[in-house]
mmCIF file of the C-alpha atoms, coordinates in Angstrom:
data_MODEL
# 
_entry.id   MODEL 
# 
loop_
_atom_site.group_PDB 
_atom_site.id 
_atom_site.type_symbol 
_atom_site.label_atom_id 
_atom_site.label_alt_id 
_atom_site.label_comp_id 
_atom_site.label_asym_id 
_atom_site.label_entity_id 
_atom_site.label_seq_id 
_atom_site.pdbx_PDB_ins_code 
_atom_site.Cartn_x 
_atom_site.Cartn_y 
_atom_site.Cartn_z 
_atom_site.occupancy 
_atom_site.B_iso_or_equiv 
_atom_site.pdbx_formal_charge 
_atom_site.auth_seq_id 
_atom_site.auth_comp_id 
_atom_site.auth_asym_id 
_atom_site.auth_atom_id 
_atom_site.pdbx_PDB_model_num 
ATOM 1   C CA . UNK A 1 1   ? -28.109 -15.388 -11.192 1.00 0.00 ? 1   UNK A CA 1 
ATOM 2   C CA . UNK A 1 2   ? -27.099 -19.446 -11.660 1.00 0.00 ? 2   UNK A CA 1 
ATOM 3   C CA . UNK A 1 3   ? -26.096 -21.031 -9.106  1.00 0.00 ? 3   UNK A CA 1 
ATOM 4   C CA . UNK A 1 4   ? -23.083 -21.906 -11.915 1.00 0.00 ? 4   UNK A CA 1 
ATOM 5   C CA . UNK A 1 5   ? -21.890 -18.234 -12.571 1.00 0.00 ? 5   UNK A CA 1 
ATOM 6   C CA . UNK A 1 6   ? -22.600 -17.654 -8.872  1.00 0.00 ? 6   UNK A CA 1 
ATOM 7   C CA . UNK A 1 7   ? -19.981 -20.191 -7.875  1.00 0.00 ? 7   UNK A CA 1 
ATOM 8   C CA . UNK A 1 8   ? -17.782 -18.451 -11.342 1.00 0.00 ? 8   UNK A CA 1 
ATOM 9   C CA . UNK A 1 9   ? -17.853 -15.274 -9.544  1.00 0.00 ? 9   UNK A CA 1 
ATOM 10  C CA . UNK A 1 10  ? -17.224 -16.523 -5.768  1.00 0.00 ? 10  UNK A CA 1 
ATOM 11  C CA . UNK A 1 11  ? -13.902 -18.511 -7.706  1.00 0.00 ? 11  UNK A CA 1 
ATOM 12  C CA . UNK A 1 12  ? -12.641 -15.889 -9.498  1.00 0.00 ? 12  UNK A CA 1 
ATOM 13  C CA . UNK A 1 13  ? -12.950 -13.519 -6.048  1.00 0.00 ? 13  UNK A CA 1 
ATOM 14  C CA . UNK A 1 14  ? -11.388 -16.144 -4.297  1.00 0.00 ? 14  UNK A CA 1 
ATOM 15  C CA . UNK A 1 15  ? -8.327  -15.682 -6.887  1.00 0.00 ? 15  UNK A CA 1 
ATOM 16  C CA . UNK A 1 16  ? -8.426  -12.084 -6.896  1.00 0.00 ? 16  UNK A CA 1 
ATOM 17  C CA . UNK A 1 17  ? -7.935  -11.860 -3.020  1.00 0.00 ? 17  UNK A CA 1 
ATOM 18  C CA . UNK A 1 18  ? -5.323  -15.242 -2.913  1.00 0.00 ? 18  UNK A CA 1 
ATOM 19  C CA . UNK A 1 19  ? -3.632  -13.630 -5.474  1.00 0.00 ? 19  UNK A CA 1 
ATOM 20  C CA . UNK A 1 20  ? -3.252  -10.172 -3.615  1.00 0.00 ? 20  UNK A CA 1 
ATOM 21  C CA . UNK A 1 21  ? -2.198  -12.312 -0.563  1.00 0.00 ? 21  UNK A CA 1 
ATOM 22  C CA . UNK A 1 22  ? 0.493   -13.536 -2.604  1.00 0.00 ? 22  UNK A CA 1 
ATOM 23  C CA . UNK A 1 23  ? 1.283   -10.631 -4.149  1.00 0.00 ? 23  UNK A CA 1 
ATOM 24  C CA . UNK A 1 24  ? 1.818   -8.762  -0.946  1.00 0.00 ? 24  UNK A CA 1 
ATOM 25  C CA . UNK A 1 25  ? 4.137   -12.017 0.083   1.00 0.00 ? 25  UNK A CA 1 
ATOM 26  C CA . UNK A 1 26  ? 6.418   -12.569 -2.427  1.00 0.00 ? 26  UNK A CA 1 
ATOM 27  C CA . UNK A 1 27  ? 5.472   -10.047 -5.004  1.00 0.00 ? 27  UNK A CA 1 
ATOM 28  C CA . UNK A 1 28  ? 4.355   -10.437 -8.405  1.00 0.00 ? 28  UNK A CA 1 
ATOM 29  C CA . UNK A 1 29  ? 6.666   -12.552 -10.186 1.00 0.00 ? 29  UNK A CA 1 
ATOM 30  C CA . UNK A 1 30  ? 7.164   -14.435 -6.930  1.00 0.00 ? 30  UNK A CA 1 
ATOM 31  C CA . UNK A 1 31  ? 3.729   -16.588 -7.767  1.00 0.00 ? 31  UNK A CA 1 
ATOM 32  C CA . UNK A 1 32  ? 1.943   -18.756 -10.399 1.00 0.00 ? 32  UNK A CA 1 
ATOM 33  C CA . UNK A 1 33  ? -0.988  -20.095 -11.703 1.00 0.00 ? 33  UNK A CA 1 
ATOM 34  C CA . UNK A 1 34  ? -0.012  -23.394 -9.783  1.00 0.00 ? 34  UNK A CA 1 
ATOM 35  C CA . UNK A 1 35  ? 0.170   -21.657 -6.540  1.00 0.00 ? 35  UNK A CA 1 
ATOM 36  C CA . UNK A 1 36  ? -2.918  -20.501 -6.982  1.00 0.00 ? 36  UNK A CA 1 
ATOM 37  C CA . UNK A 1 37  ? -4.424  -23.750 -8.257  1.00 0.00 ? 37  UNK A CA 1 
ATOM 38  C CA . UNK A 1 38  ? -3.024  -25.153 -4.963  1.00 0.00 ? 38  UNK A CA 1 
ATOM 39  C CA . UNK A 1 39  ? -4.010  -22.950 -2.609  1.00 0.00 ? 39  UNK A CA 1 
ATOM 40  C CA . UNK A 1 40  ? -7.566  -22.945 -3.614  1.00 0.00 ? 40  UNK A CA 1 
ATOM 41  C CA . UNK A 1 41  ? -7.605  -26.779 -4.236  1.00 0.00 ? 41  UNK A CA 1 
ATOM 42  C CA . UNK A 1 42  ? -8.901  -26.321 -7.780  1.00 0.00 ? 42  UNK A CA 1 
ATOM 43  C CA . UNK A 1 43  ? -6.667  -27.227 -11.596 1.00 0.00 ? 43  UNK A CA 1 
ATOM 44  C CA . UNK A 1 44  ? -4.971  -24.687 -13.234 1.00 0.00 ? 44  UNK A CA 1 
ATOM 45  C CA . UNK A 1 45  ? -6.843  -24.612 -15.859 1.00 0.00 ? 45  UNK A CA 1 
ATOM 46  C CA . UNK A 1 46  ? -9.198  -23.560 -13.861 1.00 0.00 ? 46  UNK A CA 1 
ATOM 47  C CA . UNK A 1 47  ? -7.329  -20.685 -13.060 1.00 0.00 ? 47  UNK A CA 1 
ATOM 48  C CA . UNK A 1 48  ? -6.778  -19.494 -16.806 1.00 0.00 ? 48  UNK A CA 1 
ATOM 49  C CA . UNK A 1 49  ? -10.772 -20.216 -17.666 1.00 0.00 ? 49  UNK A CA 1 
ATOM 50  C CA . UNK A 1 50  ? -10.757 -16.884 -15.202 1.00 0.00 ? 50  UNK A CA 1 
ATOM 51  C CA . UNK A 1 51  ? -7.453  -14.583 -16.259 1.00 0.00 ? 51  UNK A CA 1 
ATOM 52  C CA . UNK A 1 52  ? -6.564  -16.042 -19.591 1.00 0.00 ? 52  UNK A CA 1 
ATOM 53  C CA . UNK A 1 53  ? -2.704  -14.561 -18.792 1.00 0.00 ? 53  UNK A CA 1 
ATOM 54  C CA . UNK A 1 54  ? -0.877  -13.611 -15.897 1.00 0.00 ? 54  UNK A CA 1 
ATOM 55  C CA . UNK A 1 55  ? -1.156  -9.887  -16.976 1.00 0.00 ? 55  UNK A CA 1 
ATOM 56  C CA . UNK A 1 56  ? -5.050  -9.982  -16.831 1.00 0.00 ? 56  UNK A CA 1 
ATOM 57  C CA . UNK A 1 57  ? -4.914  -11.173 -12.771 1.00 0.00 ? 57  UNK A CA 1 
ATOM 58  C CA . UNK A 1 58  ? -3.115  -8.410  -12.745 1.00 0.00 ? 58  UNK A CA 1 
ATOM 59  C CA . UNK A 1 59  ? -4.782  -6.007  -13.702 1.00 0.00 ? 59  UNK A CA 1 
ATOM 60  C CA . UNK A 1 60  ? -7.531  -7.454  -11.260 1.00 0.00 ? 60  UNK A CA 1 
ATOM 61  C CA . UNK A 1 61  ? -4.781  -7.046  -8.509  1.00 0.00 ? 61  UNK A CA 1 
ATOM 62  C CA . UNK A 1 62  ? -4.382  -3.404  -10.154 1.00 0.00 ? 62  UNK A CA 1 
ATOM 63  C CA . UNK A 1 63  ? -7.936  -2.724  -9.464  1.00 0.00 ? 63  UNK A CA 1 
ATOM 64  C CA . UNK A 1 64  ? -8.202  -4.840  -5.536  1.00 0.00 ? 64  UNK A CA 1 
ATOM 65  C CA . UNK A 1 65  ? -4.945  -2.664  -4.697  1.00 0.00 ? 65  UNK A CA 1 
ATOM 66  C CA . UNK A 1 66  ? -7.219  0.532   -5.668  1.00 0.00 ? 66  UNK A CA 1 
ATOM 67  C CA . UNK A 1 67  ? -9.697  -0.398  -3.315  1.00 0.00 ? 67  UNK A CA 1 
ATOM 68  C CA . UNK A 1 68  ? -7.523  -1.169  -0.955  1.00 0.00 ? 68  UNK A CA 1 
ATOM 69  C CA . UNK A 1 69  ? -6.081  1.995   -0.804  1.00 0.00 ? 69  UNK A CA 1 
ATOM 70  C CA . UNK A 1 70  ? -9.397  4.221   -0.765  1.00 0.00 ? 70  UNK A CA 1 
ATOM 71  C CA . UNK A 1 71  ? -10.713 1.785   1.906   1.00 0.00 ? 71  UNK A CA 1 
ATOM 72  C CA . UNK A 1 72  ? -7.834  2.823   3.807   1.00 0.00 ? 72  UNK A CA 1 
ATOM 73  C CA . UNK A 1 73  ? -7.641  6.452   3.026   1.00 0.00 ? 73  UNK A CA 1 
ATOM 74  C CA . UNK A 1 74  ? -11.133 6.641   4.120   1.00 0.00 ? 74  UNK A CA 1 
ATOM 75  C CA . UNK A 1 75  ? -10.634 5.647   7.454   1.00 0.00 ? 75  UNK A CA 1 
ATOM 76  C CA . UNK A 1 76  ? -7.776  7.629   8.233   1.00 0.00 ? 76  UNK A CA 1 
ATOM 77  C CA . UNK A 1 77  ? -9.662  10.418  6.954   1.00 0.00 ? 77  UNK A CA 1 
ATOM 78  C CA . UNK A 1 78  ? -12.691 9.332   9.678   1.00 0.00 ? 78  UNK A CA 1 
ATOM 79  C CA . UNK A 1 79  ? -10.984 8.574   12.665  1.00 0.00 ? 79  UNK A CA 1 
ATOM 80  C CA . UNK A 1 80  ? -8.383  10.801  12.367  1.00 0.00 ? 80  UNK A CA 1 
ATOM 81  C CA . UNK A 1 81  ? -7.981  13.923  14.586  1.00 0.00 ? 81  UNK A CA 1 
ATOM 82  C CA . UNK A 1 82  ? -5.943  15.987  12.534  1.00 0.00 ? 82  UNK A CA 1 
ATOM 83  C CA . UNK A 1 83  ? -3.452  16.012  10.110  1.00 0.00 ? 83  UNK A CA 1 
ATOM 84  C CA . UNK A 1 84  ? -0.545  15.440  11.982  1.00 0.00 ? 84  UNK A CA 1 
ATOM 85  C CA . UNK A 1 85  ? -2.915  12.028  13.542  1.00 0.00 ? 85  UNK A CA 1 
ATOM 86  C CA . UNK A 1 86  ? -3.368  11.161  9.732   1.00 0.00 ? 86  UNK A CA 1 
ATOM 87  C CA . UNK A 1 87  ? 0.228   11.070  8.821   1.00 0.00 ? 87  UNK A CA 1 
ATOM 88  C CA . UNK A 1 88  ? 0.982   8.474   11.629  1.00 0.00 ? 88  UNK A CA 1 
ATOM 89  C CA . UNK A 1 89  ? -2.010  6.490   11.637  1.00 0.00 ? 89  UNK A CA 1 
ATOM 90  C CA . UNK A 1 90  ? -0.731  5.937   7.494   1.00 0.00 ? 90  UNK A CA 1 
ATOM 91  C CA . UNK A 1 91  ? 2.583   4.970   9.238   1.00 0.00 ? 91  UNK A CA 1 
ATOM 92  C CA . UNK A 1 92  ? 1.539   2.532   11.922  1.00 0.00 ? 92  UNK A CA 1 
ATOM 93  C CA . UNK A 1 93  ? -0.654  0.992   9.191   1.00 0.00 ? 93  UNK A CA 1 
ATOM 94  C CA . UNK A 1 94  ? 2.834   0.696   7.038   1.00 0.00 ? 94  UNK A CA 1 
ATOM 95  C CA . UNK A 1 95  ? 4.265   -0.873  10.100  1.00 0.00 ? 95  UNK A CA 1 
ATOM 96  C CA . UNK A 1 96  ? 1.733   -3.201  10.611  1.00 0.00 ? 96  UNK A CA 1 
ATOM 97  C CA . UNK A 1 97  ? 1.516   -4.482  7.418   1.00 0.00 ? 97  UNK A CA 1 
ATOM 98  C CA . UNK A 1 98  ? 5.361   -4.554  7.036   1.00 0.00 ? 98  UNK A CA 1 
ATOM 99  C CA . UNK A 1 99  ? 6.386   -5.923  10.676  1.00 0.00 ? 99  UNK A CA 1 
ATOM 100 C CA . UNK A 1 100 ? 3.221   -7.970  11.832  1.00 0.00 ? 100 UNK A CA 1 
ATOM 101 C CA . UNK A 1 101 ? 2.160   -9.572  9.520   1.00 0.00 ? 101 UNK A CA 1 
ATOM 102 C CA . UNK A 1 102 ? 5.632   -9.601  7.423   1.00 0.00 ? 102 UNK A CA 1 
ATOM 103 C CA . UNK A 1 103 ? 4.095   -8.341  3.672   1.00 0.00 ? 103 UNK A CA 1 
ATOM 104 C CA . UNK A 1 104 ? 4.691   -5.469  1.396   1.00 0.00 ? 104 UNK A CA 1 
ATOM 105 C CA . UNK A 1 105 ? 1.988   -3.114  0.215   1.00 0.00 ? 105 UNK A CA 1 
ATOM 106 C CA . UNK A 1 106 ? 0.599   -4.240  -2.598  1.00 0.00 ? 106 UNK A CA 1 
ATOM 107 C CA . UNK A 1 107 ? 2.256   -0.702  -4.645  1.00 0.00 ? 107 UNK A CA 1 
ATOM 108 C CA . UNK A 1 108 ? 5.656   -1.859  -3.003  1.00 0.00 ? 108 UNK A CA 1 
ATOM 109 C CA . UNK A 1 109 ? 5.114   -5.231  -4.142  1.00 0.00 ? 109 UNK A CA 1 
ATOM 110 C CA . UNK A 1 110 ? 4.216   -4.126  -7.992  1.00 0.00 ? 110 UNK A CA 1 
ATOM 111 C CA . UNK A 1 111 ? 6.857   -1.470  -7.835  1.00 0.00 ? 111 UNK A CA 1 
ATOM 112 C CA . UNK A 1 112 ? 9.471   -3.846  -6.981  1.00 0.00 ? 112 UNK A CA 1 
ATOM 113 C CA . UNK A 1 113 ? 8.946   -5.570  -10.248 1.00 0.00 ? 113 UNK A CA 1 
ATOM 114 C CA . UNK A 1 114 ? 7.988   -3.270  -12.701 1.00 0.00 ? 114 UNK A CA 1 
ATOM 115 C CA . UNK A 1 115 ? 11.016  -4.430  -15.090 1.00 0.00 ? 115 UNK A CA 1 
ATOM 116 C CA . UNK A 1 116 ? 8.384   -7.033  -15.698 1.00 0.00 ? 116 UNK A CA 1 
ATOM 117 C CA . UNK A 1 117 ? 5.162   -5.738  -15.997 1.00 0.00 ? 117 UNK A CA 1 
ATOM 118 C CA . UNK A 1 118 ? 3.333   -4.967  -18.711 1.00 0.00 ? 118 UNK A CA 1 
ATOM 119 C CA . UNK A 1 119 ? 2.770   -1.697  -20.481 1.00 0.00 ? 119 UNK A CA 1 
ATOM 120 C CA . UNK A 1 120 ? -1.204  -2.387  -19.096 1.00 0.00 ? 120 UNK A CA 1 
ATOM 121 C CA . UNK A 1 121 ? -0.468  -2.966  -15.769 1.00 0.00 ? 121 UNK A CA 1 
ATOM 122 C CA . UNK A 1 122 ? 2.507   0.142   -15.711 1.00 0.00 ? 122 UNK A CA 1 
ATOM 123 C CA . UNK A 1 123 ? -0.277  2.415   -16.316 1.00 0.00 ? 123 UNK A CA 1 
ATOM 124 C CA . UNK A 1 124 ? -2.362  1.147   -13.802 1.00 0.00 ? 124 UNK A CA 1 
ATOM 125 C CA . UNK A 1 125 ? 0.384   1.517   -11.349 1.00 0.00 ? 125 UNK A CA 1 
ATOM 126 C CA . UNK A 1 126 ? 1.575   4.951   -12.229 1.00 0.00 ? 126 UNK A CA 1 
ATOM 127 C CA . UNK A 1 127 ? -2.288  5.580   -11.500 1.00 0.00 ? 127 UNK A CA 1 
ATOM 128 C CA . UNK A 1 128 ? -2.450  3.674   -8.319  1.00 0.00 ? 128 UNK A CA 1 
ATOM 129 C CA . UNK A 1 129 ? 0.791   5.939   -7.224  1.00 0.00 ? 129 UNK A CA 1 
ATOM 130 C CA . UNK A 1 130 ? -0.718  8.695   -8.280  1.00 0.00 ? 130 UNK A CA 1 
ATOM 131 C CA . UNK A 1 131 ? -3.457  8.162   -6.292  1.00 0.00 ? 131 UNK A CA 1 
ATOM 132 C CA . UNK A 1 132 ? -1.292  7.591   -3.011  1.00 0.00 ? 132 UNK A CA 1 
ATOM 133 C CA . UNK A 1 133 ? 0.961   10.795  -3.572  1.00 0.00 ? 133 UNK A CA 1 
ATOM 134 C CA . UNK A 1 134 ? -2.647  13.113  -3.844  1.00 0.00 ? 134 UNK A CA 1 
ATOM 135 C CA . UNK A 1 135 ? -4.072  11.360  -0.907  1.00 0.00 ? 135 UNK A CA 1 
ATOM 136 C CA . UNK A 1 136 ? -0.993  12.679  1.593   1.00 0.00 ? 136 UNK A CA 1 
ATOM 137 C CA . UNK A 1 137 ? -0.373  16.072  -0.304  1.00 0.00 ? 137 UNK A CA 1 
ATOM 138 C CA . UNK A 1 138 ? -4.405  16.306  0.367   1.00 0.00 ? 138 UNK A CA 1 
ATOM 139 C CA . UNK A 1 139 ? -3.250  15.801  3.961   1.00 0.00 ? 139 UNK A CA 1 
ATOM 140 C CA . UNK A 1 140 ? -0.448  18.397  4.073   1.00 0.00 ? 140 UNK A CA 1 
ATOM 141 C CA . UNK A 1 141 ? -2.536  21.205  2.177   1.00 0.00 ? 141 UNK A CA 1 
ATOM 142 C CA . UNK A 1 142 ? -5.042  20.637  5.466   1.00 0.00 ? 142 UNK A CA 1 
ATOM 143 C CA . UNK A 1 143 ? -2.205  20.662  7.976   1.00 0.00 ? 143 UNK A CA 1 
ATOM 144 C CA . UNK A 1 144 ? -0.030  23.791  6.381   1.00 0.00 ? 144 UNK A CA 1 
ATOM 145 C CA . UNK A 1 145 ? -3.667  25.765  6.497   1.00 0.00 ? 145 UNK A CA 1 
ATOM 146 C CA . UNK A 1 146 ? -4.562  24.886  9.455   1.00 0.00 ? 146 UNK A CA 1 
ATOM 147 C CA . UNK A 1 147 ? -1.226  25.548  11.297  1.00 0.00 ? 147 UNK A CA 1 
ATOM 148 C CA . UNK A 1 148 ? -0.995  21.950  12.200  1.00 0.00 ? 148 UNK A CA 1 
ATOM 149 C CA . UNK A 1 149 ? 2.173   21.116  10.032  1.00 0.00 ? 149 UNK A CA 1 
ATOM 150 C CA . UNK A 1 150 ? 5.134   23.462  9.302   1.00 0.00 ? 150 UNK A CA 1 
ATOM 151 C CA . UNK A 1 151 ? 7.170   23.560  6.229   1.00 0.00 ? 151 UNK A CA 1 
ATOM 152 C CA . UNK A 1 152 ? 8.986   26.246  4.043   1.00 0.00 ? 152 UNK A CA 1 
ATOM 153 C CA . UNK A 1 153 ? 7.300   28.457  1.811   1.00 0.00 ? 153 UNK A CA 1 
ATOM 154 C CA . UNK A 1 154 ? 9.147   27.045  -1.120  1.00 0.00 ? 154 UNK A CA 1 
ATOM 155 C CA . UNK A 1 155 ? 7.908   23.382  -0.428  1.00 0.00 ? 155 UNK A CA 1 
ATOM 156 C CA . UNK A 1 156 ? 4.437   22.119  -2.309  1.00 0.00 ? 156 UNK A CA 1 
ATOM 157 C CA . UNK A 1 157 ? 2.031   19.697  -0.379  1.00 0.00 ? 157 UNK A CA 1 
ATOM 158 C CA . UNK A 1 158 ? 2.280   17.361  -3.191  1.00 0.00 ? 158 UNK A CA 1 
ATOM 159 C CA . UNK A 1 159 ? 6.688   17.816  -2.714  1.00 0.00 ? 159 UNK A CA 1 
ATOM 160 C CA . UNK A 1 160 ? 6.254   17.171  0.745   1.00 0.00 ? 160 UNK A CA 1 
ATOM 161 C CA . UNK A 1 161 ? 3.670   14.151  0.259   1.00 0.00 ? 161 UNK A CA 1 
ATOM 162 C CA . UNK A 1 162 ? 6.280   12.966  -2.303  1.00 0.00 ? 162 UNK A CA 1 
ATOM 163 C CA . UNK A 1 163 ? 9.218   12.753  0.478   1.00 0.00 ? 163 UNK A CA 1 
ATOM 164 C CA . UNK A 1 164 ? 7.094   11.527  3.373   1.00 0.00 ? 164 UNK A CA 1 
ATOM 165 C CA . UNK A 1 165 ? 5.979   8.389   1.282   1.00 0.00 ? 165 UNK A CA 1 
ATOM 166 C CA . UNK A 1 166 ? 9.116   7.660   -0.577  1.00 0.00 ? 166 UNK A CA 1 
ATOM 167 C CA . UNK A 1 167 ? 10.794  7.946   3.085   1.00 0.00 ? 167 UNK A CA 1 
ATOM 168 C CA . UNK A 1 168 ? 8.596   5.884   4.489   1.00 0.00 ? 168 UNK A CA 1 
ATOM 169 C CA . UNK A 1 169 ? 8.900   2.880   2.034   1.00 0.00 ? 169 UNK A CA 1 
ATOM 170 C CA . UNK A 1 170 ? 12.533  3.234   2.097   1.00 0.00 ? 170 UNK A CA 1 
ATOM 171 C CA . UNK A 1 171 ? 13.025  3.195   5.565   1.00 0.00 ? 171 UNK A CA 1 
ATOM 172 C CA . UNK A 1 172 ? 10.684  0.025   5.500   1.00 0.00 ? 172 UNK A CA 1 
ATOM 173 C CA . UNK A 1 173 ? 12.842  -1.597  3.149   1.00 0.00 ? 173 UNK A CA 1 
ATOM 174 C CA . UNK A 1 174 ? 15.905  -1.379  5.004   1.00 0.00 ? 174 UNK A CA 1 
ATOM 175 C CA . UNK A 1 175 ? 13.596  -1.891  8.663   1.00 0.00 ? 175 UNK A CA 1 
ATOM 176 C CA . UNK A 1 176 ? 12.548  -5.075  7.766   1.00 0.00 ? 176 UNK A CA 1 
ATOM 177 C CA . UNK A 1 177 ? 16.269  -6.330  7.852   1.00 0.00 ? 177 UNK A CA 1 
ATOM 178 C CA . UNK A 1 178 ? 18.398  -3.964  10.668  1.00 0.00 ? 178 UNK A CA 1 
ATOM 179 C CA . UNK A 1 179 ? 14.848  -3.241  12.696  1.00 0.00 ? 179 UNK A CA 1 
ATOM 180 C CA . UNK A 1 180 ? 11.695  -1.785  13.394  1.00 0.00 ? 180 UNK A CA 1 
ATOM 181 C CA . UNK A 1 181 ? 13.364  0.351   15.302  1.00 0.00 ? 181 UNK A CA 1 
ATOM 182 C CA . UNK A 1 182 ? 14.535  1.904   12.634  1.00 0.00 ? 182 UNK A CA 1 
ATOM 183 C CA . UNK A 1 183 ? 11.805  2.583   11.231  1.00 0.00 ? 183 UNK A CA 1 
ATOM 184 C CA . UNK A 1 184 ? 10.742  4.182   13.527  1.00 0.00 ? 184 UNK A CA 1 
ATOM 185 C CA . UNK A 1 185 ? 13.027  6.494   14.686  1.00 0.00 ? 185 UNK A CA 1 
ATOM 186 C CA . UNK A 1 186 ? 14.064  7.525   10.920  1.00 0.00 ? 186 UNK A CA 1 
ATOM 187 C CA . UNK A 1 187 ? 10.083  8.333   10.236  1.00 0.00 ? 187 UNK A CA 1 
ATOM 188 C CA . UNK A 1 188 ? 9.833   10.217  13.800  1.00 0.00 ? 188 UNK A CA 1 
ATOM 189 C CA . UNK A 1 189 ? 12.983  12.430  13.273  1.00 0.00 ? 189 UNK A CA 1 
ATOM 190 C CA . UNK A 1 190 ? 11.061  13.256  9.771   1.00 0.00 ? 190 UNK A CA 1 
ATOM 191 C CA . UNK A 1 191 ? 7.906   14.616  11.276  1.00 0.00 ? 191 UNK A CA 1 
ATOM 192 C CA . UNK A 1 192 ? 9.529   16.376  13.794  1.00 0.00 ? 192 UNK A CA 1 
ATOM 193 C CA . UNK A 1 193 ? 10.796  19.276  10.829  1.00 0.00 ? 193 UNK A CA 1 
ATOM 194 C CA . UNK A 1 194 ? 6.563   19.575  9.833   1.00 0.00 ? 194 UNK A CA 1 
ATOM 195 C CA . UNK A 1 195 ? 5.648   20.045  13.274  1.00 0.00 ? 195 UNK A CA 1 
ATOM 196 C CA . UNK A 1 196 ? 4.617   23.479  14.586  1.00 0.00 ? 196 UNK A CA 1 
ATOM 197 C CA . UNK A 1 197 ? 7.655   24.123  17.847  1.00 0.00 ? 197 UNK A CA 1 
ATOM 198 C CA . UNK A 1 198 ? 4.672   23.509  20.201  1.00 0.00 ? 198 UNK A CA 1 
ATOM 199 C CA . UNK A 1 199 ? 4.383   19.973  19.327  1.00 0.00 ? 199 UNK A CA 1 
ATOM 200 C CA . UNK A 1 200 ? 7.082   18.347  19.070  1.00 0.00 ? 200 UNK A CA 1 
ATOM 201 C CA . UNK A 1 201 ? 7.662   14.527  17.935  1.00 0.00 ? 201 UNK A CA 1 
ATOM 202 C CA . UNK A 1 202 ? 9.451   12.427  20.453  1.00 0.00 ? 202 UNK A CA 1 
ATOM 203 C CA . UNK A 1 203 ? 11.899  10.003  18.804  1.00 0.00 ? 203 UNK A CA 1 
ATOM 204 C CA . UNK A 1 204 ? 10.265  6.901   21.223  1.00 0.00 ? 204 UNK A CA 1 
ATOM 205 C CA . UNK A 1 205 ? 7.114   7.432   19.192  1.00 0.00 ? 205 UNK A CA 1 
ATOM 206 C CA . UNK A 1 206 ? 5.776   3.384   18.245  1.00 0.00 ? 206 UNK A CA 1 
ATOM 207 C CA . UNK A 1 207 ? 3.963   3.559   14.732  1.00 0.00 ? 207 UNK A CA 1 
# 
């Protein structure tokens, strides 16, 4: 490799992961091409010899956010202890992200405007969510078998993966104005129901 399309492919990196910095700031209309140009000190032309159009970064940021999410699956699925430890270590990880250092997750942040996206990147996201939903109901089937999580018969792992992550974003949403308290307590009252009587969840719990 050139030292030409090695310094190519450390730019366009750089305005992959600037980009999903962004992204997770201010969301994905919330940027340009001159905010990028500016924050890596280069022209914006520069920036379109890379991603010709807005939609093509994105679909780069489609593909980062994918890694980003396995990276993160896999290490709640390593350290981990059970399932019930999975399901909060996802949540102080939300937290984190949300009160810390004051972003969105990246699927937040494309979900937020998906009035604009294109048809490309809408497939890519409906993918990405995909991916997200299978990840917890993977969780679940583990905890319901194992007699670590409780839930009715009726009640599917991917149905329950479906209401722990759309509770969990919108209690985020609404935390990040009235309170991480909030959060928290709304996200500990909801684990309490899947735990076995044995264990229960303490509303004090800090994710």
């Amino acid at each position: 490799m050139t030292t030409k399309s090695a310094n190519a492919r450390q730019t366009r990196q750089q305005l992959i992961d600037v980009g999903a910095d962004l992204l997770c700031r201010r969301g994905y209309t919330g940027f340009s091409y001159q905010d990028l140009a500016r924050e890596l000190g280069i022209s914006k032309p520069s920036v379109h010899h890379h991603f010709a159009q807005k939609a093509d970064l994105g679909l780069a940021l489609c593909d980062w956010t994918e890694q980003w999410l396995r990276d993160g699956f896999a290490h709640f699925d390593q350290h981990g202890h059970n399932a019930p430890d999975k399901l909060q270590r996802y949540l102080r990880a939300a937290a984190k992200h949300t009160f810390n250092e004051h972003k969105q997750c990246p699927l937040s942040a494309l979900h937020s405007d998906l009035a604009q996206l294109p048809d490309a990147m809408r497939a890519r996201l409906s993918d990405l969510s995909r991916l997200e939903v299978d990840w917890v109901a993977a969780v679940f089937s583990q905890g319901l078998a194992n007699g670590e999580l409780q839930a009715p018969a009726t009640a599917s792992a991917q149905e329950l993966a479906q209401l722990f992550i759309f509770a969990c974003k919108g209690a985020l949403y609404y935390a990040r104005l009235l309170g991480r308290e909030h959060f928290e307590q709304s996200m500990s009252l909801l684990l309490q129901q899947w735990l076995p009587d044995a264990q229960p969840a303490h509303s004090s719990t800090t994710f």
